[in-house]
Each structure stands twice: as C-alpha cells, then as structure tokens.
Amino acid sequence: MSNHRVNDTPWWLNQRVRGLLAQLLVIAFVAGFFAYLAYNTHVNMQARGISNSLSFMGQEAGFDVIQSLIPYNSTSTYARVFLVGLLNTLFVAAIGIVFASILGLIVGIARLSSNWLLARLAGAFIETFRNIPLLLQIFFFYFAVMQALPTARQSLDIGGLFFLNNRGVYLPRPVPEPAFWAVLAAFVIAAGLTVWLRRWAHRRQDLTGRPFPMFWVGLGIVVGLPLIVFFAAGMPLGWSIPHLRGFNFQGGFAAIPEFTSLLLALTIYTAASIAEIVRSGILSVSHGQTEAARSLGLPNRRVLQLVVLPQALRVIIPPVTSQYLNLTKNSSLATAIGYPDLVSVFAGTALNQTGQAVVIIAITMGVYLAISLTISLLMNWYNHRVRLIER
C-alpha cells in the first residue's frame, strides 16, 4: 500500500521533479538576462553607428609600442597590437611565476630555519611585502628605484656585461647560429632520456629497494649531452654585449624600466604569499615522519627532499595555483606605469582609437579567462601526478 501511495504522489509534490524545475527556471532566467543584455547592447550600438564586427583588426594602428617581442611598427594592424600585448602579458607572467616560485620556496624554508636571524628575516620579508598593496609596490620600484638610477653615461657596470640605469637593465643577448638547432635537438633528446631513466629508476627501486642517483645522472645527461653537441658543432652561439653608443646602449637585451618594475613587484608580492603556503605545507607533515627519517641517519637536506616536500606538495599545490592565477591577472596593473601589456595597448590605446569598447573588452576578458583556465588545467594535472596514493 505504501508503494501505491508513493506512485500516486502528484508530480508537483515530487522532490526530484521540483528540484529539476527549479534548476531549469534558474537557467532560463540567467539565459534570458544575458540575451536581453546582448540584444540591448546590439540595439544601442546600431543606434550610435558602432559596428560589432572584427573588421577593425585589419586597420592600421598608427602608434608605437615601447616593447615588442615580435616585429612591430606604427603601420602594423590592430591584430598585431593584440598579439604584441598578449605576448608581453605572457612574458612577464611566465617569468614572474618562475621567479616567485623559487623565491617563495627559499623564503618559506628559511622561515622554518633553526637559525634565529634567518628565520626572523624571512618572517619580516613575508609580513612586509604581503601586507603592502601591489600597486604601491609597483609605484615604489618604478619611481623610487628605477627612476633613481643614474643616467646611461653613468650606468652601474657589473663586470662589463650588465648595466643598470634609469632607462632599464641591459643584459647580454644570445645570438644562435644556424647549427645551433643540433644543440636544441640534443637537449630535447636528453630531456626525453632523463624522463625514461627516471621511470626506470622508480621501477628498479620498487623491485629491489636500491635507490638510483637520479638527480646527478639526470643532470649529467641534460647538461652533458647538449654540451658535447655544442662543442662538436663548433660552439654555434654568439653573444651580443650591450655597449654605450652616444646617449644610450646598443646591442644586448634591454629590460625597460616598466618591465623591470612590474616583474620585481609581481615576484616579491607573490613570493611572500607562496612562502607562507610552503611553510604551512611543511608544517602539515607529521613530526613523526621527520623523526623517523632522522633515525635512519638521513641528513636534514635529504629528509626535506625525500620525506617532507613530497608529502607537503599535496597541501602546497592547490593554493599555489591560486597565486599563479593572481599573478597573471595582477599583471594587468602594468597599465599604471605604462608597460605595454594586453590591457594597456589593446584594451587601452586600441579601444580609445577605434571606439570598439564592447568587442575589445570581450576579447580581453576571454583571453584572461583562457589563460587562467590553462594554468588551472596544467596545475591540476601536476597535482594529480604528485598526489599521494593511499595503500
């Protein structure tokens, strides 16, 4: 009889049906809201004679960009402007992620050091830079540091190779010759061989219990094989050394003040947060684990490498992913000091000249969304690879 009563329940009283209807109503409301926004925007743009097509991307931009990783001049198109801004954004974000990860790891481990002075200095670094707004740090490095450097003729000379002045940082630039492709091929082969050797070493240790000196062997392969090919090919790599000519430097690689200031601020600000994440991840590992490792006679360096960090990674990686995303999005603050990133040259100058606000802002938002999703995908894949497998 109870089953009969359940089957006789009206559909509008069925909890599953009501939940499904509620979800459909919410989806319909959201879809209708965005459809109304799209329609209203289209009508208003037509009334003002503004096109919503991408035809403007083929028009001549008519302005210069102070830093471009690809050939560009004022006669290039807006599509080229978009590509220049995108590459500049990815360039500063990629370098910032690498530097912030290294600095954050070092400071995070130093925070837990038994050395009183080192631990206090690391703590002061974290508390200072983590609690100062990023925009203020960008302004500090740009106006108080880079602009305070001497002029080009009075540059700070480091070994005759590196020069610092108020126009930027000048570094030697590698100039590969045609035969350098063989060195790159050797590096790719060495990297693949190292990956295979690492998997073999793991299987060997699982079967026999004997460790394999993977670090030194892998380092020897990755460095040694390309070096052998490099010398065998007649050292097909030259260097362009910056040198003063007139009132400025010629040759080498020039890191403009805007790029240097932005990179320093992003690196230090993000590294302070990563350091705290590393510290909390290390502290999440049971103290009994480290005591057991030390009882086996392992030195502190090996305990950290073999026991602590592998277990701490499962705690560290998810919040570090958020920091990588924040660094990439925070790079849009570059417009405050004139660094030509995507927001500055495309969503700024190009938008003002073309008037295509809706299209350009939509493209810019879509690009940042795609970059963020790509970073999340890669970090989630890495997190899946390094996760601990319970037995």
Short mmCIF file of C-alpha atoms in Angstrom, two decimals:
data_model
loop_
_atom_site.label_atom_id
_atom_site.label_comp_id
_atom_site.label_asym_id
_atom_site.label_seq_id
_atom_site.Cartn_x
_atom_site.Cartn_y
_atom_site.Cartn_z
CA MET A 1 0.00 0.00 0.00
CA SER A 2 2.89 2.36 0.78
CA ASN A 3 4.32 1.85 -2.69
CA HIS A 4 0.94 2.61 -4.19
CA ARG A 5 0.76 5.87 -2.23
CA VAL A 6 4.23 6.91 -3.39
CA ASN A 7 3.32 6.26 -7.01
CA ASP A 8 0.11 8.28 -6.59
CA THR A 9 2.04 11.37 -5.37
CA PRO A 10 1.33 14.33 -7.68
CA TRP A 11 4.30 15.36 -9.80
CA TRP A 12 4.33 18.87 -8.34
CA LEU A 13 4.95 17.36 -4.89
CA ASN A 14 7.77 15.12 -6.06
CA GLN A 15 11.03 16.48 -4.60
CA ARG A 16 13.17 15.38 -7.55
CA VAL A 17 10.82 16.95 -10.10
CA ARG A 18 10.60 20.19 -8.11
CA GLY A 19 14.39 20.38 -7.87
CA LEU A 20 14.73 19.86 -11.62
CA LEU A 21 12.14 22.53 -12.35
CA ALA A 22 13.91 24.99 -10.05
CA GLN A 23 17.19 24.43 -11.88
CA LEU A 24 15.52 24.88 -15.27
CA LEU A 25 13.92 28.12 -14.11
CA VAL A 26 17.26 29.48 -12.89
CA ILE A 27 18.96 28.52 -16.17
CA ALA A 28 16.15 30.12 -18.17
CA PHE A 29 16.36 33.31 -16.09
CA VAL A 30 20.14 33.61 -16.48
CA ALA A 31 19.97 32.86 -20.22
CA GLY A 32 17.18 35.40 -20.66
CA PHE A 33 19.10 38.03 -18.70
CA PHE A 34 22.21 37.68 -20.85
CA ALA A 35 20.12 37.52 -24.03
CA TYR A 36 18.48 40.80 -23.02
CA LEU A 37 21.89 42.37 -22.36
CA ALA A 38 23.18 41.19 -25.75
CA TYR A 39 20.09 42.47 -27.56
CA ASN A 40 20.09 45.79 -25.74
CA THR A 41 23.81 46.28 -26.44
CA HIS A 42 23.33 45.43 -30.12
CA VAL A 43 20.44 47.89 -30.49
CA ASN A 44 22.32 50.72 -28.76
CA MET A 45 25.47 50.11 -30.82
CA GLN A 46 23.45 50.20 -34.05
CA ALA A 47 21.73 53.42 -32.95
CA ARG A 48 25.14 55.04 -32.47
CA GLY A 49 26.58 53.66 -35.69
CA ILE A 50 29.11 51.42 -33.91
CA SER A 51 29.93 48.12 -35.59
CA ASN A 52 30.31 44.97 -33.52
CA SER A 53 32.44 43.15 -36.08
CA LEU A 54 36.16 42.41 -36.02
CA SER A 55 36.86 44.31 -39.22
CA PHE A 56 38.81 46.98 -37.30
CA MET A 57 41.51 44.38 -36.51
CA GLY A 58 42.85 44.79 -40.05
CA GLN A 59 43.16 48.56 -39.82
CA GLU A 60 46.46 50.37 -39.28
CA ALA A 61 47.13 51.09 -35.59
CA GLY A 62 49.18 54.24 -36.04
CA PHE A 63 51.05 54.16 -32.72
CA ASP A 64 54.30 52.69 -31.44
CA VAL A 65 54.86 50.25 -28.56
CA ILE A 66 57.93 50.60 -26.33
CA GLN A 67 58.46 46.83 -26.02
CA SER A 68 57.59 44.16 -28.54
CA LEU A 69 58.76 40.56 -28.69
CA ILE A 70 57.84 40.40 -32.38
CA PRO A 71 58.44 42.88 -35.23
CA TYR A 72 56.09 45.85 -34.86
CA ASN A 73 55.83 49.46 -36.01
CA SER A 74 53.19 52.16 -36.22
CA THR A 75 51.95 50.85 -39.58
CA SER A 76 51.05 47.45 -38.11
CA THR A 77 47.42 46.45 -37.69
CA TYR A 78 45.32 46.24 -34.53
CA ALA A 79 45.57 42.47 -34.79
CA ARG A 80 49.33 42.88 -34.43
CA VAL A 81 48.74 45.18 -31.45
CA PHE A 82 46.66 42.46 -29.82
CA LEU A 83 49.40 39.89 -30.40
CA VAL A 84 52.10 42.22 -29.04
CA GLY A 85 50.10 42.92 -25.88
CA LEU A 86 49.29 39.25 -25.37
CA LEU A 87 52.93 38.18 -25.71
CA ASN A 88 54.08 40.91 -23.32
CA THR A 89 51.49 39.75 -20.77
CA LEU A 90 52.50 36.11 -21.09
CA PHE A 91 56.19 37.07 -20.97
CA VAL A 92 56.05 38.95 -17.67
CA ALA A 93 53.61 36.42 -16.15
CA ALA A 94 55.73 33.39 -17.07
CA ILE A 95 58.96 34.90 -15.75
CA GLY A 96 57.16 36.15 -12.65
CA ILE A 97 55.76 32.70 -11.89
CA VAL A 98 59.22 31.10 -12.15
CA PHE A 99 60.96 33.73 -10.01
CA ALA A 100 58.15 33.89 -7.44
CA SER A 101 58.14 30.09 -7.08
CA ILE A 102 61.91 29.95 -6.48
CA LEU A 103 61.97 32.91 -4.10
CA GLY A 104 58.85 31.74 -2.26
CA LEU A 105 60.29 28.25 -1.74
CA ILE A 106 63.57 29.65 -0.40
CA VAL A 107 61.89 32.15 1.96
CA GLY A 108 59.31 29.58 3.13
CA ILE A 109 62.02 27.09 4.09
CA ALA A 110 64.10 29.88 5.66
CA ARG A 111 61.10 30.82 7.81
CA LEU A 112 61.38 27.39 9.46
CA SER A 113 65.17 27.55 9.86
CA SER A 114 66.70 26.89 13.27
CA ASN A 115 68.87 29.96 12.66
CA TRP A 116 67.16 32.74 14.63
CA LEU A 117 68.32 35.61 12.42
CA LEU A 118 67.49 33.85 9.13
CA ALA A 119 64.01 32.89 10.35
CA ARG A 120 63.29 36.45 11.55
CA LEU A 121 64.49 37.99 8.29
CA ALA A 122 62.26 35.62 6.32
CA GLY A 123 59.33 36.48 8.58
CA ALA A 124 59.95 40.21 8.14
CA PHE A 125 60.08 39.77 4.35
CA ILE A 126 56.76 37.94 4.32
CA GLU A 127 54.90 40.29 6.65
CA THR A 128 56.24 43.39 4.92
CA PHE A 129 55.59 42.64 1.27
CA ARG A 130 52.45 40.58 1.75
CA ASN A 131 50.67 43.45 3.51
CA ILE A 132 51.60 46.31 1.17
CA PRO A 133 49.21 46.74 -1.79
CA LEU A 134 50.71 45.50 -5.03
CA LEU A 135 50.02 48.76 -6.87
CA LEU A 136 52.04 50.69 -4.29
CA GLN A 137 54.93 48.25 -4.70
CA ILE A 138 54.82 48.73 -8.47
CA PHE A 139 54.95 52.50 -7.98
CA PHE A 140 57.81 52.12 -5.47
CA PHE A 141 60.01 50.06 -7.78
CA TYR A 142 59.22 52.30 -10.75
CA PHE A 143 59.53 55.79 -9.24
CA ALA A 144 61.76 55.25 -6.19
CA VAL A 145 64.11 52.58 -7.57
CA MET A 146 64.30 52.61 -11.37
CA GLN A 147 63.92 56.37 -11.81
CA ALA A 148 66.54 56.96 -9.10
CA LEU A 149 69.23 55.06 -11.02
CA PRO A 150 71.94 57.07 -12.81
CA THR A 151 71.76 58.11 -16.46
CA ALA A 152 73.05 55.94 -19.31
CA ARG A 153 76.51 57.57 -19.32
CA GLN A 154 76.87 56.88 -15.58
CA SER A 155 75.38 53.37 -15.61
CA LEU A 156 76.12 50.88 -12.89
CA ASP A 157 78.56 48.47 -14.56
CA ILE A 158 78.58 44.83 -13.42
CA GLY A 159 81.55 43.02 -14.94
CA GLY A 160 81.28 44.86 -18.21
CA LEU A 161 78.30 42.67 -19.14
CA PHE A 162 75.36 44.03 -17.15
CA PHE A 163 74.39 47.70 -16.96
CA LEU A 164 71.74 49.41 -14.82
CA ASN A 165 70.45 52.91 -15.42
CA ASN A 166 67.19 54.84 -15.41
CA ARG A 167 66.44 53.56 -18.92
CA GLY A 168 66.40 49.93 -17.84
CA VAL A 169 68.57 46.89 -17.31
CA TYR A 170 70.86 45.83 -20.17
CA LEU A 171 71.90 42.17 -20.43
CA PRO A 172 73.92 40.07 -22.89
CA ARG A 173 71.69 38.52 -25.56
CA PRO A 174 72.44 35.10 -27.08
CA VAL A 175 72.71 35.06 -30.87
CA PRO A 176 72.33 31.46 -32.15
CA GLU A 177 73.92 30.44 -35.43
CA PRO A 178 72.27 28.08 -37.97
CA ALA A 179 73.95 24.98 -36.50
CA PHE A 180 72.51 25.69 -33.06
CA TRP A 181 69.45 23.59 -33.92
CA ALA A 182 71.58 20.49 -33.26
CA VAL A 183 72.14 21.64 -29.67
CA LEU A 184 68.40 22.15 -29.17
CA ALA A 185 67.71 18.70 -30.61
CA ALA A 186 70.29 17.21 -28.23
CA PHE A 187 68.59 18.93 -25.31
CA VAL A 188 65.19 17.53 -26.28
CA ILE A 189 66.66 14.02 -26.63
CA ALA A 190 68.44 14.37 -23.27
CA ALA A 191 65.22 15.50 -21.59
CA GLY A 192 63.30 12.54 -23.01
CA LEU A 193 66.06 10.15 -21.96
CA THR A 194 66.01 11.59 -18.44
CA VAL A 195 62.24 11.08 -18.16
CA TRP A 196 62.60 7.46 -19.29
CA LEU A 197 65.52 6.91 -16.91
CA ARG A 198 63.53 8.35 -14.01
CA ARG A 199 60.68 5.91 -14.61
CA TRP A 200 63.17 3.05 -14.84
CA ALA A 201 64.79 4.14 -11.58
CA HIS A 202 61.42 4.12 -9.81
CA ARG A 203 60.61 0.62 -11.06
CA ARG A 204 64.08 -0.58 -10.07
CA GLN A 205 63.71 0.83 -6.56
CA ASP A 206 60.24 -0.69 -6.15
CA LEU A 207 61.61 -4.11 -7.12
CA THR A 208 65.00 -4.11 -5.40
CA GLY A 209 64.76 -1.33 -2.79
CA ARG A 210 68.04 0.15 -4.05
CA PRO A 211 67.94 3.90 -4.85
CA PHE A 212 69.43 5.28 -8.01
CA PRO A 213 71.34 8.63 -8.07
CA MET A 214 68.77 10.06 -10.45
CA PHE A 215 69.48 13.71 -9.75
CA TRP A 216 73.16 13.66 -10.64
CA VAL A 217 72.75 11.24 -13.53
CA GLY A 218 69.84 13.21 -14.96
CA LEU A 219 71.72 16.48 -14.53
CA GLY A 220 74.73 15.00 -16.29
CA ILE A 221 72.60 13.84 -19.23
CA VAL A 222 70.62 17.08 -19.60
CA VAL A 223 73.72 19.26 -19.35
CA GLY A 224 76.39 16.94 -20.73
CA LEU A 225 74.80 15.79 -24.00
CA PRO A 226 73.94 19.30 -25.25
CA LEU A 227 77.42 20.49 -24.24
CA ILE A 228 79.08 17.69 -26.22
CA VAL A 229 77.00 18.56 -29.29
CA PHE A 230 77.66 22.27 -28.69
CA PHE A 231 81.43 21.85 -28.81
CA ALA A 232 81.26 19.28 -31.63
CA ALA A 233 79.26 21.75 -33.75
CA GLY A 234 81.91 24.44 -33.26
CA MET A 235 80.14 26.42 -30.49
CA PRO A 236 77.37 27.84 -32.73
CA LEU A 237 76.28 30.52 -30.27
CA GLY A 238 77.44 34.10 -30.07
CA TRP A 239 76.63 36.88 -27.63
CA SER A 240 75.53 40.42 -28.26
CA ILE A 241 77.07 42.50 -25.46
CA PRO A 242 75.44 45.86 -24.65
CA HIS A 243 77.73 48.85 -25.17
CA LEU A 244 77.27 52.59 -24.81
CA ARG A 245 76.96 54.46 -28.09
CA GLY A 246 76.06 58.12 -27.85
CA PHE A 247 73.44 58.66 -25.18
CA ASN A 248 72.13 55.09 -24.98
CA PHE A 249 73.18 51.46 -25.09
CA GLN A 250 73.20 49.36 -28.23
CA GLY A 251 73.13 45.57 -28.52
CA GLY A 252 72.21 43.02 -25.90
CA PHE A 253 68.77 42.69 -24.36
CA ALA A 254 67.16 45.76 -22.81
CA ALA A 255 64.65 45.28 -20.00
CA ILE A 256 62.77 48.59 -19.93
CA PRO A 257 62.07 50.19 -16.51
CA GLU A 258 58.35 49.41 -16.79
CA PHE A 259 59.02 45.71 -17.29
CA THR A 260 61.67 45.55 -14.55
CA SER A 261 59.48 47.36 -12.00
CA LEU A 262 56.44 45.23 -12.77
CA LEU A 263 58.43 42.00 -12.64
CA LEU A 264 60.05 42.89 -9.30
CA ALA A 265 56.73 43.84 -7.73
CA LEU A 266 54.85 40.78 -9.01
CA THR A 267 57.68 38.44 -7.99
CA ILE A 268 58.18 39.77 -4.48
CA TYR A 269 54.49 40.24 -3.70
CA THR A 270 53.55 36.74 -4.87
CA ALA A 271 56.66 35.12 -3.35
CA ALA A 272 55.64 36.42 0.09
CA SER A 273 52.32 34.56 -0.16
CA ILE A 274 53.91 31.44 -1.65
CA ALA A 275 56.43 31.40 1.24
CA GLU A 276 53.59 31.17 3.77
CA ILE A 277 51.97 28.40 1.72
CA VAL A 278 55.27 26.47 1.67
CA ARG A 279 55.68 26.95 5.42
CA SER A 280 52.16 25.71 6.17
CA GLY A 281 52.62 22.77 3.81
CA ILE A 282 55.83 21.69 5.51
CA LEU A 283 54.26 22.05 8.96
CA SER A 284 51.34 19.87 7.84
CA VAL A 285 53.69 16.88 7.63
CA SER A 286 53.64 14.87 10.83
CA HIS A 287 56.66 15.47 13.05
CA GLY A 288 56.91 11.72 13.47
CA GLN A 289 57.76 11.42 9.77
CA THR A 290 60.83 13.63 10.11
CA GLU A 291 61.89 11.94 13.33
CA ALA A 292 61.64 8.53 11.68
CA ALA A 293 63.72 9.75 8.72
CA ARG A 294 66.40 11.19 11.00
CA SER A 295 66.51 7.97 12.98
CA LEU A 296 67.56 6.23 9.76
CA GLY A 297 70.57 8.53 9.58
CA LEU A 298 69.31 10.80 6.80
CA PRO A 299 70.73 14.34 6.87
CA ASN A 300 68.31 17.27 7.09
CA ARG A 301 68.68 18.03 3.38
CA ARG A 302 67.64 14.52 2.39
CA VAL A 303 64.82 14.49 4.93
CA LEU A 304 63.43 17.63 3.34
CA GLN A 305 63.90 16.29 -0.19
CA LEU A 306 62.68 12.71 0.29
CA VAL A 307 60.16 12.90 3.12
CA VAL A 308 58.85 16.37 3.83
CA LEU A 309 58.41 18.06 0.44
CA PRO A 310 56.76 15.08 -1.35
CA GLN A 311 54.08 14.98 1.35
CA ALA A 312 53.79 18.75 1.64
CA LEU A 313 53.14 19.15 -2.09
CA ARG A 314 49.58 17.88 -1.76
CA VAL A 315 48.91 20.82 0.59
CA ILE A 316 51.03 23.36 -1.27
CA ILE A 317 49.93 22.96 -4.90
CA PRO A 318 46.22 24.00 -4.72
CA PRO A 319 46.82 27.38 -3.02
CA VAL A 320 49.95 27.99 -5.12
CA THR A 321 47.75 27.56 -8.20
CA SER A 322 45.62 30.44 -6.93
CA GLN A 323 48.76 32.55 -6.51
CA TYR A 324 49.80 31.83 -10.10
CA LEU A 325 46.36 32.91 -11.29
CA ASN A 326 46.55 36.06 -9.15
CA LEU A 327 49.99 36.93 -10.54
CA THR A 328 48.77 36.58 -14.12
CA LYS A 329 45.70 38.72 -13.52
CA ASN A 330 47.62 41.24 -11.41
CA SER A 331 49.94 41.84 -14.37
CA SER A 332 47.11 43.98 -15.79
CA LEU A 333 48.18 46.64 -13.25
CA ALA A 334 51.03 47.29 -15.68
CA THR A 335 48.89 49.95 -17.30
CA ALA A 336 49.53 52.15 -14.24
CA ILE A 337 53.20 52.61 -15.22
CA GLY A 338 52.84 52.23 -18.98
CA TYR A 339 54.09 48.69 -19.55
CA PRO A 340 52.56 47.61 -22.88
CA ASP A 341 50.60 44.57 -21.79
CA LEU A 342 47.29 43.43 -23.25
CA VAL A 343 45.20 45.79 -21.12
CA SER A 344 47.40 48.80 -21.82
CA VAL A 345 47.83 48.62 -25.60
CA PHE A 346 44.70 46.70 -26.67
CA ALA A 347 42.04 47.43 -24.04
CA GLY A 348 43.51 50.92 -23.62
CA THR A 349 45.05 52.63 -26.65
CA ALA A 350 43.35 50.48 -29.32
CA LEU A 351 39.97 50.86 -27.62
CA ASN A 352 40.29 54.65 -27.41
CA GLN A 353 41.23 54.93 -31.08
CA THR A 354 38.61 52.57 -32.51
CA GLY A 355 35.73 53.02 -30.08
CA GLN A 356 35.07 49.26 -30.19
CA ALA A 357 34.65 49.04 -26.44
CA VAL A 358 32.32 46.04 -26.25
CA VAL A 359 34.26 43.89 -28.71
CA ILE A 360 37.71 44.73 -27.33
CA ILE A 361 36.73 44.28 -23.68
CA ALA A 362 35.00 40.99 -24.51
CA ILE A 363 38.12 39.74 -26.29
CA THR A 364 40.36 40.84 -23.42
CA MET A 365 38.16 39.13 -20.84
CA GLY A 366 38.08 35.98 -22.93
CA VAL A 367 41.88 35.94 -23.22
CA TYR A 368 42.40 36.26 -19.46
CA LEU A 369 39.78 33.57 -18.89
CA ALA A 370 41.57 31.24 -21.33
CA ILE A 371 44.96 31.90 -19.70
CA SER A 372 43.56 31.24 -16.23
CA LEU A 373 41.84 28.03 -17.28
CA THR A 374 45.05 26.83 -18.95
CA ILE A 375 47.09 27.45 -15.79
CA SER A 376 44.47 25.69 -13.69
CA LEU A 377 44.42 22.73 -16.07
CA LEU A 378 48.21 22.34 -16.00
CA MET A 379 48.43 22.69 -12.22
CA ASN A 380 45.58 20.24 -11.67
CA TRP A 381 47.35 17.77 -13.93
CA TYR A 382 50.57 18.22 -11.94
CA ASN A 383 48.67 17.91 -8.66
CA HIS A 384 47.21 14.64 -9.90
CA ARG A 385 50.69 13.37 -10.78
CA VAL A 386 52.25 14.13 -7.40
CA ARG A 387 49.34 13.13 -5.20
CA LEU A 388 49.91 10.52 -2.51
CA ILE A 389 48.37 7.14 -3.31
CA GLU A 390 46.90 5.54 -0.24
CA ARG A 391 47.58 1.85 0.21
#
